[in-house]
Amino acid sequence: MTVDLHPEPEPNDEDILDAAIQTLLNGGEVYTVEPEQMPESTQAAAIFRY
């Protein structure tokens, strides 16, 4: 249950953006923000709540 970031895809990687799809399919909400609002120049960020 950890997220490991690395520059190139590795075997058994899962795309974290799949979480956005699953969120939408299960009635959750996904928001977009402007690039300058993203933390530390990342391409994706998420907060998961149960």
CHARMM-style PDB file with segment names, atoms N, HN, CA, C and O in Angstrom:
ATOM      1  N   MET     1       0.819  -1.192   0.000  1.00  0.00      PROA
ATOM      2  CA  MET     1       0.000   0.000   0.000  1.00  0.00      PROA
ATOM      3  C   MET     1       0.863   1.255   0.000  1.00  0.00      PROA
ATOM      4  O   MET     1       0.627   2.175   0.784  1.00  0.00      PROA
ATOM      5  N   THR     2       1.859   1.295  -0.876  1.00  0.00      PROA
ATOM      6  HN  THR     2       2.050   0.548  -1.513  1.00  0.00      PROA
ATOM      7  CA  THR     2       2.696   2.485  -1.004  1.00  0.00      PROA
ATOM      8  C   THR     2       2.737   2.917  -2.459  1.00  0.00      PROA
ATOM      9  O   THR     2       2.405   2.142  -3.356  1.00  0.00      PROA
ATOM     10  N   VAL     3       3.139   4.136  -2.684  1.00  0.00      PROA
ATOM     11  HN  VAL     3       3.409   4.765  -1.955  1.00  0.00      PROA
ATOM     12  CA  VAL     3       3.329   4.654  -4.034  1.00  0.00      PROA
ATOM     13  C   VAL     3       4.816   4.879  -4.217  1.00  0.00      PROA
ATOM     14  O   VAL     3       5.436   5.636  -3.469  1.00  0.00      PROA
ATOM     15  N   ASP     4       5.392   4.212  -5.224  1.00  0.00      PROA
ATOM     16  HN  ASP     4       4.889   3.598  -5.831  1.00  0.00      PROA
ATOM     17  CA  ASP     4       6.799   4.393  -5.558  1.00  0.00      PROA
ATOM     18  C   ASP     4       6.874   5.069  -6.913  1.00  0.00      PROA
ATOM     19  O   ASP     4       6.271   4.599  -7.878  1.00  0.00      PROA
ATOM     20  N   LEU     5       7.607   6.165  -6.993  1.00  0.00      PROA
ATOM     21  HN  LEU     5       8.097   6.547  -6.209  1.00  0.00      PROA
ATOM     22  CA  LEU     5       7.766   6.885  -8.246  1.00  0.00      PROA
ATOM     23  C   LEU     5       9.109   6.545  -8.858  1.00  0.00      PROA
ATOM     24  O   LEU     5      10.126   6.524  -8.166  1.00  0.00      PROA
ATOM     25  N   HSD     6       9.114   6.277 -10.168  1.00  0.00      PROA
ATOM     26  HN  HSD     6       8.288   6.294 -10.730  1.00  0.00      PROA
ATOM     27  CA  HSD     6      10.348   6.048 -10.896  1.00  0.00      PROA
ATOM     28  C   HSD     6      10.167   6.551 -12.321  1.00  0.00      PROA
ATOM     29  O   HSD     6       9.043   6.592 -12.822  1.00  0.00      PROA
ATOM     30  N   PRO     7      11.260   6.937 -12.986  1.00  0.00      PROA
ATOM     31  CA  PRO     7      11.145   7.613 -14.288  1.00  0.00      PROA
ATOM     32  C   PRO     7      10.632   6.736 -15.428  1.00  0.00      PROA
ATOM     33  O   PRO     7      10.023   7.253 -16.365  1.00  0.00      PROA
ATOM     34  N   GLU     8      10.856   5.448 -15.374  1.00  0.00      PROA
ATOM     35  HN  GLU     8      11.351   5.028 -14.613  1.00  0.00      PROA
ATOM     36  CA  GLU     8      10.429   4.543 -16.440  1.00  0.00      PROA
ATOM     37  C   GLU     8       9.492   3.476 -15.879  1.00  0.00      PROA
ATOM     38  O   GLU     8       9.630   3.081 -14.721  1.00  0.00      PROA
ATOM     39  N   PRO     9       8.534   3.002 -16.692  1.00  0.00      PROA
ATOM     40  CA  PRO     9       7.655   1.920 -16.238  1.00  0.00      PROA
ATOM     41  C   PRO     9       8.449   0.668 -15.861  1.00  0.00      PROA
ATOM     42  O   PRO     9       9.458   0.349 -16.489  1.00  0.00      PROA
ATOM     43  N   GLU    10       7.992  -0.020 -14.853  1.00  0.00      PROA
ATOM     44  HN  GLU    10       7.172   0.239 -14.342  1.00  0.00      PROA
ATOM     45  CA  GLU    10       8.621  -1.260 -14.410  1.00  0.00      PROA
ATOM     46  C   GLU    10       7.575  -2.359 -14.377  1.00  0.00      PROA
ATOM     47  O   GLU    10       6.379  -2.072 -14.324  1.00  0.00      PROA
ATOM     48  N   PRO    11       8.013  -3.635 -14.407  1.00  0.00      PROA
ATOM     49  CA  PRO    11       7.049  -4.746 -14.347  1.00  0.00      PROA
ATOM     50  C   PRO    11       6.130  -4.616 -13.135  1.00  0.00      PROA
ATOM     51  O   PRO    11       6.564  -4.218 -12.054  1.00  0.00      PROA
ATOM     52  N   ASN    12       4.885  -4.949 -13.325  1.00  0.00      PROA
ATOM     53  HN  ASN    12       4.532  -5.273 -14.203  1.00  0.00      PROA
ATOM     54  CA  ASN    12       3.847  -4.926 -12.279  1.00  0.00      PROA
ATOM     55  C   ASN    12       3.435  -3.528 -11.844  1.00  0.00      PROA
ATOM     56  O   ASN    12       2.741  -3.388 -10.837  1.00  0.00      PROA
ATOM     57  N   ASP    13       3.840  -2.489 -12.567  1.00  0.00      PROA
ATOM     58  HN  ASP    13       4.404  -2.602 -13.385  1.00  0.00      PROA
ATOM     59  CA  ASP    13       3.368  -1.143 -12.265  1.00  0.00      PROA
ATOM     60  C   ASP    13       1.872  -1.039 -12.513  1.00  0.00      PROA
ATOM     61  O   ASP    13       1.333  -1.725 -13.381  1.00  0.00      PROA
ATOM     62  N   GLU    14       1.211  -0.193 -11.761  1.00  0.00      PROA
ATOM     63  HN  GLU    14       1.650   0.364 -11.056  1.00  0.00      PROA
ATOM     64  CA  GLU    14      -0.182   0.138 -12.001  1.00  0.00      PROA
ATOM     65  C   GLU    14      -0.264   1.640 -12.203  1.00  0.00      PROA
ATOM     66  O   GLU    14       0.376   2.407 -11.484  1.00  0.00      PROA
ATOM     67  N   ASP    15      -1.048   2.055 -13.177  1.00  0.00      PROA
ATOM     68  HN  ASP    15      -1.568   1.432 -13.761  1.00  0.00      PROA
ATOM     69  CA  ASP    15      -1.202   3.482 -13.465  1.00  0.00      PROA
ATOM     70  C   ASP    15      -2.055   4.113 -12.391  1.00  0.00      PROA
ATOM     71  O   ASP    15      -3.206   3.721 -12.200  1.00  0.00      PROA
ATOM     72  N   ILE    16      -1.505   5.089 -11.686  1.00  0.00      PROA
ATOM     73  HN  ILE    16      -0.570   5.408 -11.841  1.00  0.00      PROA
ATOM     74  CA  ILE    16      -2.246   5.730 -10.597  1.00  0.00      PROA
ATOM     75  C   ILE    16      -3.488   6.459 -11.112  1.00  0.00      PROA
ATOM     76  O   ILE    16      -4.426   6.696 -10.352  1.00  0.00      PROA
ATOM     77  N   LEU    17      -3.498   6.816 -12.398  1.00  0.00      PROA
ATOM     78  HN  LEU    17      -2.735   6.624 -13.016  1.00  0.00      PROA
ATOM     79  CA  LEU    17      -4.680   7.478 -12.943  1.00  0.00      PROA
ATOM     80  C   LEU    17      -5.862   6.519 -13.059  1.00  0.00      PROA
ATOM     81  O   LEU    17      -7.005   6.953 -13.204  1.00  0.00      PROA
ATOM     82  N   ASP    18      -5.589   5.215 -12.995  1.00  0.00      PROA
ATOM     83  HN  ASP    18      -4.661   4.862 -12.877  1.00  0.00      PROA
ATOM     84  CA  ASP    18      -6.696   4.256 -12.934  1.00  0.00      PROA
ATOM     85  C   ASP    18      -7.549   4.501 -11.695  1.00  0.00      PROA
ATOM     86  O   ASP    18      -8.741   4.194 -11.681  1.00  0.00      PROA
ATOM     87  N   ALA    19      -6.931   5.055 -10.658  1.00  0.00      PROA
ATOM     88  HN  ALA    19      -5.962   5.305 -10.669  1.00  0.00      PROA
ATOM     89  CA  ALA    19      -7.683   5.376  -9.441  1.00  0.00      PROA
ATOM     90  C   ALA    19      -8.758   6.413  -9.734  1.00  0.00      PROA
ATOM     91  O   ALA    19      -9.843   6.362  -9.154  1.00  0.00      PROA
ATOM     92  N   ALA    20      -8.466   7.353 -10.629  1.00  0.00      PROA
ATOM     93  HN  ALA    20      -7.585   7.394 -11.100  1.00  0.00      PROA
ATOM     94  CA  ALA    20      -9.469   8.360 -10.992  1.00  0.00      PROA
ATOM     95  C   ALA    20     -10.655   7.700 -11.679  1.00  0.00      PROA
ATOM     96  O   ALA    20     -11.807   8.042 -11.410  1.00  0.00      PROA
ATOM     97  N   ILE    21     -10.372   6.759 -12.559  1.00  0.00      PROA
ATOM     98  HN  ILE    21      -9.436   6.481 -12.778  1.00  0.00      PROA
ATOM     99  CA  ILE    21     -11.454   6.051 -13.259  1.00  0.00      PROA
ATOM    100  C   ILE    21     -12.300   5.279 -12.260  1.00  0.00      PROA
ATOM    101  O   ILE    21     -13.529   5.334 -12.317  1.00  0.00      PROA
ATOM    102  N   GLN    22     -11.661   4.562 -11.351  1.00  0.00      PROA
ATOM    103  HN  GLN    22     -10.663   4.517 -11.305  1.00  0.00      PROA
ATOM    104  CA  GLN    22     -12.406   3.792 -10.364  1.00  0.00      PROA
ATOM    105  C   GLN    22     -13.207   4.706  -9.441  1.00  0.00      PROA
ATOM    106  O   GLN    22     -14.307   4.354  -9.016  1.00  0.00      PROA
ATOM    107  N   THR    23     -12.663   5.864  -9.135  1.00  0.00      PROA
ATOM    108  HN  THR    23     -11.769   6.151  -9.480  1.00  0.00      PROA
ATOM    109  CA  THR    23     -13.381   6.831  -8.307  1.00  0.00      PROA
ATOM    110  C   THR    23     -14.678   7.240  -8.988  1.00  0.00      PROA
ATOM    111  O   THR    23     -15.737   7.262  -8.361  1.00  0.00      PROA
ATOM    112  N   LEU    24     -14.589   7.562 -10.275  1.00  0.00      PROA
ATOM    113  HN  LEU    24     -13.729   7.543 -10.784  1.00  0.00      PROA
ATOM    114  CA  LEU    24     -15.789   7.970 -11.016  1.00  0.00      PROA
ATOM    115  C   LEU    24     -16.790   6.828 -11.133  1.00  0.00      PROA
ATOM    116  O   LEU    24     -17.993   7.036 -10.980  1.00  0.00      PROA
ATOM    117  N   LEU    25     -16.298   5.626 -11.403  1.00  0.00      PROA
ATOM    118  HN  LEU    25     -15.321   5.457 -11.528  1.00  0.00      PROA
ATOM    119  CA  LEU    25     -17.192   4.471 -11.539  1.00  0.00      PROA
ATOM    120  C   LEU    25     -17.915   4.132 -10.246  1.00  0.00      PROA
ATOM    121  O   LEU    25     -18.977   3.510 -10.270  1.00  0.00      PROA
ATOM    122  N   ASN    26     -17.347   4.537  -9.120  1.00  0.00      PROA
ATOM    123  HN  ASN    26     -16.484   5.043  -9.100  1.00  0.00      PROA
ATOM    124  CA  ASN    26     -17.944   4.224  -7.821  1.00  0.00      PROA
ATOM    125  C   ASN    26     -18.603   5.425  -7.166  1.00  0.00      PROA
ATOM    126  O   ASN    26     -18.799   5.446  -5.951  1.00  0.00      PROA
ATOM    127  N   GLY    27     -18.944   6.426  -7.970  1.00  0.00      PROA
ATOM    128  HN  GLY    27     -18.785   6.409  -8.957  1.00  0.00      PROA
ATOM    129  CA  GLY    27     -19.706   7.558  -7.463  1.00  0.00      PROA
ATOM    130  C   GLY    27     -18.890   8.641  -6.794  1.00  0.00      PROA
ATOM    131  O   GLY    27     -19.460   9.543  -6.180  1.00  0.00      PROA
ATOM    132  N   GLY    28     -17.571   8.581  -6.894  1.00  0.00      PROA
ATOM    133  HN  GLY    28     -17.108   7.849  -7.393  1.00  0.00      PROA
ATOM    134  CA  GLY    28     -16.727   9.605  -6.287  1.00  0.00      PROA
ATOM    135  C   GLY    28     -16.579  10.807  -7.200  1.00  0.00      PROA
ATOM    136  O   GLY    28     -17.168  10.856  -8.280  1.00  0.00      PROA
ATOM    137  N   GLU    29     -15.803  11.759  -6.767  1.00  0.00      PROA
ATOM    138  HN  GLU    29     -15.325  11.719  -5.890  1.00  0.00      PROA
ATOM    139  CA  GLU    29     -15.593  12.983  -7.535  1.00  0.00      PROA
ATOM    140  C   GLU    29     -14.106  13.145  -7.850  1.00  0.00      PROA
ATOM    141  O   GLU    29     -13.245  12.884  -7.010  1.00  0.00      PROA
ATOM    142  N   VAL    30     -13.828  13.576  -9.065  1.00  0.00      PROA
ATOM    143  HN  VAL    30     -14.527  13.787  -9.748  1.00  0.00      PROA
ATOM    144  CA  VAL    30     -12.463  13.850  -9.508  1.00  0.00      PROA
ATOM    145  C   VAL    30     -12.432  15.297  -9.963  1.00  0.00      PROA
ATOM    146  O   VAL    30     -13.308  15.733 -10.710  1.00  0.00      PROA
ATOM    147  N   TYR    31     -11.434  16.042  -9.521  1.00  0.00      PROA
ATOM    148  HN  TYR    31     -10.722  15.688  -8.914  1.00  0.00      PROA
ATOM    149  CA  TYR    31     -11.319  17.449  -9.865  1.00  0.00      PROA
ATOM    150  C   TYR    31     -10.042  17.697 -10.656  1.00  0.00      PROA
ATOM    151  O   TYR    31      -9.026  17.038 -10.433  1.00  0.00      PROA
ATOM    152  N   THR    32     -10.098  18.644 -11.574  1.00  0.00      PROA
ATOM    153  HN  THR    32     -10.923  19.179 -11.755  1.00  0.00      PROA
ATOM    154  CA  THR    32      -8.896  19.073 -12.276  1.00  0.00      PROA
ATOM    155  C   THR    32      -8.495  20.443 -11.758  1.00  0.00      PROA
ATOM    156  O   THR    32      -9.333  21.224 -11.305  1.00  0.00      PROA
ATOM    157  N   VAL    33      -7.212  20.718 -11.833  1.00  0.00      PROA
ATOM    158  HN  VAL    33      -6.532  20.084 -12.201  1.00  0.00      PROA
ATOM    159  CA  VAL    33      -6.699  22.017 -11.417  1.00  0.00      PROA
ATOM    160  C   VAL    33      -5.715  22.517 -12.465  1.00  0.00      PROA
ATOM    161  O   VAL    33      -5.207  21.742 -13.276  1.00  0.00      PROA
ATOM    162  N   GLU    34      -5.458  23.792 -12.439  1.00  0.00      PROA
ATOM    163  HN  GLU    34      -5.870  24.421 -11.780  1.00  0.00      PROA
ATOM    164  CA  GLU    34      -4.488  24.387 -13.350  1.00  0.00      PROA
ATOM    165  C   GLU    34      -3.082  23.907 -12.977  1.00  0.00      PROA
ATOM    166  O   GLU    34      -2.805  23.651 -11.806  1.00  0.00      PROA
ATOM    167  N   PRO    35      -2.194  23.785 -13.973  1.00  0.00      PROA
ATOM    168  CA  PRO    35      -0.831  23.284 -13.691  1.00  0.00      PROA
ATOM    169  C   PRO    35      -0.110  24.036 -12.576  1.00  0.00      PROA
ATOM    170  O   PRO    35       0.611  23.422 -11.790  1.00  0.00      PROA
ATOM    171  N   GLU    36      -0.290  25.343 -12.496  1.00  0.00      PROA
ATOM    172  HN  GLU    36      -0.876  25.842 -13.135  1.00  0.00      PROA
ATOM    173  CA  GLU    36       0.406  26.105 -11.458  1.00  0.00      PROA
ATOM    174  C   GLU    36      -0.115  25.812 -10.055  1.00  0.00      PROA
ATOM    175  O   GLU    36       0.527  26.181  -9.072  1.00  0.00      PROA
ATOM    176  N   GLN    37      -1.268  25.153  -9.947  1.00  0.00      PROA
ATOM    177  HN  GLN    37      -1.789  24.853 -10.746  1.00  0.00      PROA
ATOM    178  CA  GLN    37      -1.809  24.779  -8.643  1.00  0.00      PROA
ATOM    179  C   GLN    37      -1.321  23.410  -8.180  1.00  0.00      PROA
ATOM    180  O   GLN    37      -1.577  23.010  -7.044  1.00  0.00      PROA
ATOM    181  N   MET    38      -0.620  22.689  -9.058  1.00  0.00      PROA
ATOM    182  HN  MET    38      -0.412  23.014  -9.981  1.00  0.00      PROA
ATOM    183  CA  MET    38      -0.128  21.354  -8.717  1.00  0.00      PROA
ATOM    184  C   MET    38       1.090  21.458  -7.804  1.00  0.00      PROA
ATOM    185  O   MET    38       1.913  22.359  -7.968  1.00  0.00      PROA
ATOM    186  N   PRO    39       1.211  20.545  -6.844  1.00  0.00      PROA
ATOM    187  CA  PRO    39       2.373  20.574  -5.955  1.00  0.00      PROA
ATOM    188  C   PRO    39       3.642  20.121  -6.669  1.00  0.00      PROA
ATOM    189  O   PRO    39       3.637  19.111  -7.374  1.00  0.00      PROA
ATOM    190  N   GLU    40       4.711  20.856  -6.489  1.00  0.00      PROA
ATOM    191  HN  GLU    40       4.715  21.677  -5.917  1.00  0.00      PROA
ATOM    192  CA  GLU    40       6.047  20.475  -6.933  1.00  0.00      PROA
ATOM    193  C   GLU    40       6.126  20.007  -8.381  1.00  0.00      PROA
ATOM    194  O   GLU    40       6.831  19.040  -8.670  1.00  0.00      PROA
ATOM    195  N   SER    41       5.425  20.663  -9.291  1.00  0.00      PROA
ATOM    196  HN  SER    41       4.853  21.449  -9.055  1.00  0.00      PROA
ATOM    197  CA  SER    41       5.498  20.360 -10.728  1.00  0.00      PROA
ATOM    198  C   SER    41       5.185  18.902 -11.063  1.00  0.00      PROA
ATOM    199  O   SER    41       5.783  18.340 -11.981  1.00  0.00      PROA
ATOM    200  N   THR    42       4.255  18.283 -10.334  1.00  0.00      PROA
ATOM    201  HN  THR    42       3.768  18.739  -9.589  1.00  0.00      PROA
ATOM    202  CA  THR    42       3.862  16.915 -10.639  1.00  0.00      PROA
ATOM    203  C   THR    42       2.782  16.905 -11.704  1.00  0.00      PROA
ATOM    204  O   THR    42       2.125  17.919 -11.939  1.00  0.00      PROA
ATOM    205  N   GLN    43       2.597  15.760 -12.350  1.00  0.00      PROA
ATOM    206  HN  GLN    43       3.132  14.937 -12.160  1.00  0.00      PROA
ATOM    207  CA  GLN    43       1.563  15.625 -13.361  1.00  0.00      PROA
ATOM    208  C   GLN    43       0.232  15.164 -12.769  1.00  0.00      PROA
ATOM    209  O   GLN    43      -0.827  15.388 -13.355  1.00  0.00      PROA
ATOM    210  N   ALA    44       0.295  14.519 -11.601  1.00  0.00      PROA
ATOM    211  HN  ALA    44       1.156  14.338 -11.125  1.00  0.00      PROA
ATOM    212  CA  ALA    44      -0.928  14.041 -10.960  1.00  0.00      PROA
ATOM    213  C   ALA    44      -0.732  14.045  -9.452  1.00  0.00      PROA
ATOM    214  O   ALA    44       0.371  13.823  -8.953  1.00  0.00      PROA
ATOM    215  N   ALA    45      -1.814  14.300  -8.741  1.00  0.00      PROA
ATOM    216  HN  ALA    45      -2.710  14.480  -9.147  1.00  0.00      PROA
ATOM    217  CA  ALA    45      -1.798  14.256  -7.280  1.00  0.00      PROA
ATOM    218  C   ALA    45      -3.161  13.763  -6.836  1.00  0.00      PROA
ATOM    219  O   ALA    45      -4.156  13.963  -7.532  1.00  0.00      PROA
ATOM    220  N   ALA    46      -3.209  13.121  -5.684  1.00  0.00      PROA
ATOM    221  HN  ALA    46      -2.401  12.959  -5.119  1.00  0.00      PROA
ATOM    222  CA  ALA    46      -4.488  12.571  -5.233  1.00  0.00      PROA
ATOM    223  C   ALA    46      -4.565  12.588  -3.715  1.00  0.00      PROA
ATOM    224  O   ALA    46      -3.559  12.486  -3.014  1.00  0.00      PROA
ATOM    225  N   ILE    47      -5.777  12.719  -3.241  1.00  0.00      PROA
ATOM    226  HN  ILE    47      -6.595  12.802  -3.810  1.00  0.00      PROA
ATOM    227  CA  ILE    47      -6.093  12.526  -1.827  1.00  0.00      PROA
ATOM    228  C   ILE    47      -7.174  11.450  -1.788  1.00  0.00      PROA
ATOM    229  O   ILE    47      -8.241  11.608  -2.382  1.00  0.00      PROA
ATOM    230  N   PHE    48      -6.892  10.372  -1.093  1.00  0.00      PROA
ATOM    231  HN  PHE    48      -6.026  10.244  -0.611  1.00  0.00      PROA
ATOM    232  CA  PHE    48      -7.859   9.292  -1.009  1.00  0.00      PROA
ATOM    233  C   PHE    48      -8.483   9.289   0.373  1.00  0.00      PROA
ATOM    234  O   PHE    48      -7.785   9.366   1.384  1.00  0.00      PROA
ATOM    235  N   ARG    49      -9.801   9.201   0.406  1.00  0.00      PROA
ATOM    236  HN  ARG    49     -10.368   9.139  -0.416  1.00  0.00      PROA
ATOM    237  CA  ARG    49     -10.519   9.140   1.676  1.00  0.00      PROA
ATOM    238  C   ARG    49     -11.431   7.923   1.651  1.00  0.00      PROA
ATOM    239  O   ARG    49     -12.044   7.602   0.633  1.00  0.00      PROA
ATOM    240  N   TYR    50     -11.504   7.268   2.774  1.00  0.00      PROA
ATOM    241  HN  TYR    50     -11.006   7.528   3.601  1.00  0.00      PROA
ATOM    242  CA  TYR    50     -12.398   6.106   2.888  1.00  0.00      PROA
ATOM    243  C   TYR    50     -13.571   6.466   3.740  1.00  0.00      PROA
ATOM    244  OT1 TYR    50     -14.449   5.633   3.967  1.00  0.00      PROA
TER     245      TYR     50
END
